[in-house]
Amino acid sequence: VQLQASGGGLVQPGGSLRLSCAASGRTFSRYNMAWFRQAPGKEREFVAALRWSGVTYYADSLKGRFTIARDNAKITITLQMNSLKPEDTAVYYCAADISGRLTTTAQAMAFMTTYDYWGQGTQVTVSS
């Protein structure tokens, strides 16, 4: 499975960006997918996740600003980011759990260890 993240860039505070993650794999529609981010000097952190069933999860601090979605026909997931803040500056990574386990708890959907495959990351910089 290969994941290719794109859509990052420089945006002013208050602006929006939409990240995309193109995946390979014939059973993409059964993958659980997620976005994580890593700011300079910080550990990688959970942003959002999407079960293949359609259930979504978000980091508490990002609810209402970020939206994760998938397009099975395009074998892509997206992360719509609105009202961006300087503290959202980070490299954003998409990740896939190809087992699509329904037994994965909601808490575990936010764990890096849940995911088998990772994209290369796309830089998001929020600055005026």
PDB file of N, CA, C and O in Angstrom, residues 85-122:
ATOM      1  N   LYS A  85      -4.644  28.336  12.327  1.00  0.00           N
ATOM      2  CA  LYS A  85      -3.897  29.119  13.311  1.00  0.00           C
ATOM      3  C   LYS A  85      -2.412  28.824  13.163  1.00  0.00           C
ATOM      4  O   LYS A  85      -2.045  27.742  12.680  1.00  0.00           O
ATOM      5  N   PRO A  86      -1.563  29.727  13.611  1.00  0.00           N
ATOM      6  CA  PRO A  86      -0.112  29.452  13.529  1.00  0.00           C
ATOM      7  C   PRO A  86       0.275  28.132  14.202  1.00  0.00           C
ATOM      8  O   PRO A  86       1.197  27.455  13.739  1.00  0.00           O
ATOM      9  N   GLU A  87      -0.430  27.766  15.257  1.00  0.00           N
ATOM     10  CA  GLU A  87      -0.109  26.511  15.947  1.00  0.00           C
ATOM     11  C   GLU A  87      -0.508  25.264  15.160  1.00  0.00           C
ATOM     12  O   GLU A  87      -0.195  24.143  15.564  1.00  0.00           O
ATOM     13  N   ASP A  88      -1.186  25.449  14.019  1.00  0.00           N
ATOM     14  CA  ASP A  88      -1.483  24.317  13.147  1.00  0.00           C
ATOM     15  C   ASP A  88      -0.313  24.009  12.214  1.00  0.00           C
ATOM     16  O   ASP A  88      -0.350  23.030  11.455  1.00  0.00           O
ATOM     17  N   THR A  89       0.713  24.840  12.249  1.00  0.00           N
ATOM     18  CA  THR A  89       1.893  24.612  11.423  1.00  0.00           C
ATOM     19  C   THR A  89       2.542  23.287  11.796  1.00  0.00           C
ATOM     20  O   THR A  89       2.868  23.052  12.965  1.00  0.00           O
ATOM     21  N   ALA A  90       2.713  22.432  10.797  1.00  0.00           N
ATOM     22  CA  ALA A  90       3.250  21.095  11.035  1.00  0.00           C
ATOM     23  C   ALA A  90       3.382  20.366   9.697  1.00  0.00           C
ATOM     24  O   ALA A  90       2.857  20.825   8.678  1.00  0.00           O
ATOM     25  N   VAL A  91       4.048  19.234   9.751  1.00  0.00           N
ATOM     26  CA  VAL A  91       3.990  18.294   8.641  1.00  0.00           C
ATOM     27  C   VAL A  91       2.823  17.358   8.917  1.00  0.00           C
ATOM     28  O   VAL A  91       2.726  16.794  10.013  1.00  0.00           O
ATOM     29  N   TYR A  92       1.945  17.231   7.948  1.00  0.00           N
ATOM     30  CA  TYR A  92       0.755  16.402   8.089  1.00  0.00           C
ATOM     31  C   TYR A  92       0.958  15.079   7.359  1.00  0.00           C
ATOM     32  O   TYR A  92       1.362  15.065   6.188  1.00  0.00           O
ATOM     33  N   TYR A  93       0.653  13.993   8.056  1.00  0.00           N
ATOM     34  CA  TYR A  93       0.832  12.650   7.521  1.00  0.00           C
ATOM     35  C   TYR A  93      -0.505  11.920   7.454  1.00  0.00           C
ATOM     36  O   TYR A  93      -1.296  11.987   8.397  1.00  0.00           O
ATOM     37  N   CYS A  94      -0.728  11.215   6.362  1.00  0.00           N
ATOM     38  CA  CYS A  94      -1.878  10.322   6.326  1.00  0.00           C
ATOM     39  C   CYS A  94      -1.400   8.905   6.628  1.00  0.00           C
ATOM     40  O   CYS A  94      -0.231   8.573   6.419  1.00  0.00           O
ATOM     41  N   ALA A  95      -2.309   8.106   7.149  1.00  0.00           N
ATOM     42  CA  ALA A  95      -1.968   6.756   7.568  1.00  0.00           C
ATOM     43  C   ALA A  95      -3.141   5.824   7.304  1.00  0.00           C
ATOM     44  O   ALA A  95      -4.296   6.253   7.303  1.00  0.00           O
ATOM     45  N   ALA A  96      -2.817   4.548   7.105  1.00  0.00           N
ATOM     46  CA  ALA A  96      -3.841   3.565   6.788  1.00  0.00           C
ATOM     47  C   ALA A  96      -3.725   2.333   7.670  1.00  0.00           C
ATOM     48  O   ALA A  96      -2.624   1.823   7.896  1.00  0.00           O
ATOM     49  N   ASP A  97      -4.860   1.867   8.132  1.00  0.00           N
ATOM     50  CA  ASP A  97      -4.986   0.573   8.800  1.00  0.00           C
ATOM     51  C   ASP A  97      -5.722  -0.324   7.836  1.00  0.00           C
ATOM     52  O   ASP A  97      -6.946  -0.226   7.700  1.00  0.00           O
ATOM     53  N   ILE A  98      -4.975  -1.187   7.124  1.00  0.00           N
ATOM     54  CA  ILE A  98      -5.599  -1.938   6.044  1.00  0.00           C
ATOM     55  C   ILE A  98      -6.434  -3.104   6.538  1.00  0.00           C
ATOM     56  O   ILE A  98      -7.167  -3.714   5.760  1.00  0.00           O
ATOM     57  N   SER A  99      -6.334  -3.404   7.831  1.00  0.00           N
ATOM     58  CA  SER A  99      -7.163  -4.489   8.349  1.00  0.00           C
ATOM     59  C   SER A  99      -8.613  -4.054   8.455  1.00  0.00           C
ATOM     60  O   SER A  99      -9.517  -4.900   8.428  1.00  0.00           O
ATOM     61  N   GLY A 100      -8.822  -2.749   8.630  1.00  0.00           N
ATOM     62  CA  GLY A 100     -10.178  -2.248   8.773  1.00  0.00           C
ATOM     63  C   GLY A 100     -10.920  -2.820   9.953  1.00  0.00           C
ATOM     64  O   GLY A 100     -12.147  -2.964   9.926  1.00  0.00           O
ATOM     65  N   ARG A 101     -10.194  -3.126  10.996  1.00  0.00           N
ATOM     66  CA  ARG A 101     -10.816  -3.770  12.161  1.00  0.00           C
ATOM     67  C   ARG A 101     -11.915  -2.902  12.761  1.00  0.00           C
ATOM     68  O   ARG A 101     -11.689  -1.748  13.095  1.00  0.00           O
ATOM     69  N   LEU A 102     -13.076  -3.475  12.895  1.00  0.00           N
ATOM     70  CA  LEU A 102     -14.159  -2.784  13.585  1.00  0.00           C
ATOM     71  C   LEU A 102     -13.988  -2.868  15.090  1.00  0.00           C
ATOM     72  O   LEU A 102     -14.640  -2.133  15.839  1.00  0.00           O
ATOM     73  N   THR A 103     -13.122  -3.787  15.548  1.00  0.00           N
ATOM     74  CA  THR A 103     -12.911  -3.947  16.987  1.00  0.00           C
ATOM     75  C   THR A 103     -11.952  -2.911  17.537  1.00  0.00           C
ATOM     76  O   THR A 103     -11.785  -2.818  18.756  1.00  0.00           O
ATOM     77  N   THR A 104     -11.303  -2.149  16.672  1.00  0.00           N
ATOM     78  CA  THR A 104     -10.423  -1.083  17.163  1.00  0.00           C
ATOM     79  C   THR A 104     -11.256  -0.065  17.918  1.00  0.00           C
ATOM     80  O   THR A 104     -12.231   0.457  17.401  1.00  0.00           O
ATOM     81  N   THR A 105     -10.845   0.197  19.140  1.00  0.00           N
ATOM     82  CA  THR A 105     -11.633   1.119  19.957  1.00  0.00           C
ATOM     83  C   THR A 105     -11.492   2.546  19.440  1.00  0.00           C
ATOM     84  O   THR A 105     -10.545   2.876  18.713  1.00  0.00           O
ATOM     85  N   ALA A 106     -12.404   3.374  19.854  1.00  0.00           N
ATOM     86  CA  ALA A 106     -12.343   4.783  19.483  1.00  0.00           C
ATOM     87  C   ALA A 106     -11.031   5.390  19.957  1.00  0.00           C
ATOM     88  O   ALA A 106     -10.405   6.183  19.252  1.00  0.00           O
ATOM     89  N   GLN A 107     -10.614   5.005  21.149  1.00  0.00           N
ATOM     90  CA  GLN A 107      -9.353   5.523  21.689  1.00  0.00           C
ATOM     91  C   GLN A 107      -8.178   5.094  20.818  1.00  0.00           C
ATOM     92  O   GLN A 107      -7.285   5.882  20.530  1.00  0.00           O
ATOM     93  N   ALA A 108      -8.189   3.856  20.398  1.00  0.00           N
ATOM     94  CA  ALA A 108      -7.081   3.310  19.606  1.00  0.00           C
ATOM     95  C   ALA A 108      -7.011   3.907  18.211  1.00  0.00           C
ATOM     96  O   ALA A 108      -5.953   3.877  17.589  1.00  0.00           O
ATOM     97  N   MET A 109      -8.109   4.447  17.723  1.00  0.00           N
ATOM     98  CA  MET A 109      -8.082   5.085  16.406  1.00  0.00           C
ATOM     99  C   MET A 109      -7.135   6.278  16.410  1.00  0.00           C
ATOM    100  O   MET A 109      -6.700   6.731  15.358  1.00  0.00           O
ATOM    101  N   ALA A 110      -6.780   6.786  17.578  1.00  0.00           N
ATOM    102  CA  ALA A 110      -5.870   7.921  17.694  1.00  0.00           C
ATOM    103  C   ALA A 110      -4.434   7.498  17.957  1.00  0.00           C
ATOM    104  O   ALA A 110      -3.572   8.359  18.134  1.00  0.00           O
ATOM    105  N   PHE A 111      -4.182   6.208  17.978  1.00  0.00           N
ATOM    106  CA  PHE A 111      -2.831   5.713  18.258  1.00  0.00           C
ATOM    107  C   PHE A 111      -2.069   5.499  16.954  1.00  0.00           C
ATOM    108  O   PHE A 111      -2.577   4.871  16.022  1.00  0.00           O
ATOM    109  N   MET A 112      -0.831   5.943  16.913  1.00  0.00           N
ATOM    110  CA  MET A 112      -0.009   5.728  15.735  1.00  0.00           C
ATOM    111  C   MET A 112       0.167   4.246  15.442  1.00  0.00           C
ATOM    112  O   MET A 112       0.220   3.832  14.284  1.00  0.00           O
ATOM    113  N   THR A 113       0.241   3.442  16.487  1.00  0.00           N
ATOM    114  CA  THR A 113       0.501   2.009  16.324  1.00  0.00           C
ATOM    115  C   THR A 113      -0.667   1.269  15.668  1.00  0.00           C
ATOM    116  O   THR A 113      -0.516   0.123  15.258  1.00  0.00           O
ATOM    117  N   THR A 114      -1.815   1.895  15.569  1.00  0.00           N
ATOM    118  CA  THR A 114      -2.954   1.272  14.904  1.00  0.00           C
ATOM    119  C   THR A 114      -2.749   1.187  13.398  1.00  0.00           C
ATOM    120  O   THR A 114      -3.343   0.342  12.735  1.00  0.00           O
ATOM    121  N   TYR A 115      -1.908   2.025  12.855  1.00  0.00           N
ATOM    122  CA  TYR A 115      -1.792   2.191  11.412  1.00  0.00           C
ATOM    123  C   TYR A 115      -0.547   1.516  10.859  1.00  0.00           C
ATOM    124  O   TYR A 115       0.541   1.627  11.415  1.00  0.00           O
ATOM    125  N   ASP A 116      -0.764   0.809   9.730  1.00  0.00           N
ATOM    126  CA  ASP A 116       0.296  -0.010   9.138  1.00  0.00           C
ATOM    127  C   ASP A 116       1.143   0.756   8.130  1.00  0.00           C
ATOM    128  O   ASP A 116       2.312   0.449   7.925  1.00  0.00           O
ATOM    129  N   TYR A 117       0.520   1.711   7.441  1.00  0.00           N
ATOM    130  CA  TYR A 117       1.192   2.392   6.353  1.00  0.00           C
ATOM    131  C   TYR A 117       1.058   3.904   6.523  1.00  0.00           C
ATOM    132  O   TYR A 117       0.022   4.402   6.984  1.00  0.00           O
ATOM    133  N   TRP A 118       2.126   4.585   6.103  1.00  0.00           N
ATOM    134  CA  TRP A 118       2.196   6.035   6.277  1.00  0.00           C
ATOM    135  C   TRP A 118       2.623   6.705   4.980  1.00  0.00           C
ATOM    136  O   TRP A 118       3.463   6.175   4.242  1.00  0.00           O
ATOM    137  N   GLY A 119       2.056   7.871   4.739  1.00  0.00           N
ATOM    138  CA  GLY A 119       2.500   8.694   3.629  1.00  0.00           C
ATOM    139  C   GLY A 119       3.738   9.480   4.016  1.00  0.00           C
ATOM    140  O   GLY A 119       4.182   9.451   5.165  1.00  0.00           O
ATOM    141  N   GLN A 120       4.263  10.222   3.074  1.00  0.00           N
ATOM    142  CA  GLN A 120       5.528  10.924   3.269  1.00  0.00           C
ATOM    143  C   GLN A 120       5.352  12.259   3.982  1.00  0.00           C
ATOM    144  O   GLN A 120       6.328  12.842   4.411  1.00  0.00           O
ATOM    145  N   GLY A 121       4.155  12.761   4.106  1.00  0.00           N
ATOM    146  CA  GLY A 121       3.937  14.027   4.792  1.00  0.00           C
ATOM    147  C   GLY A 121       3.868  15.204   3.837  1.00  0.00           C
ATOM    148  O   GLY A 121       4.512  15.217   2.785  1.00  0.00           O
ATOM    149  N   THR A 122       3.080  16.189   4.223  1.00  0.00           N
ATOM    150  CA  THR A 122       2.985  17.433   3.465  1.00  0.00           C
ATOM    151  C   THR A 122       3.037  18.593   4.447  1.00  0.00           C
ATOM    152  O   THR A 122       2.370  18.567   5.487  1.00  0.00           O
TER     153      THR A 122
END
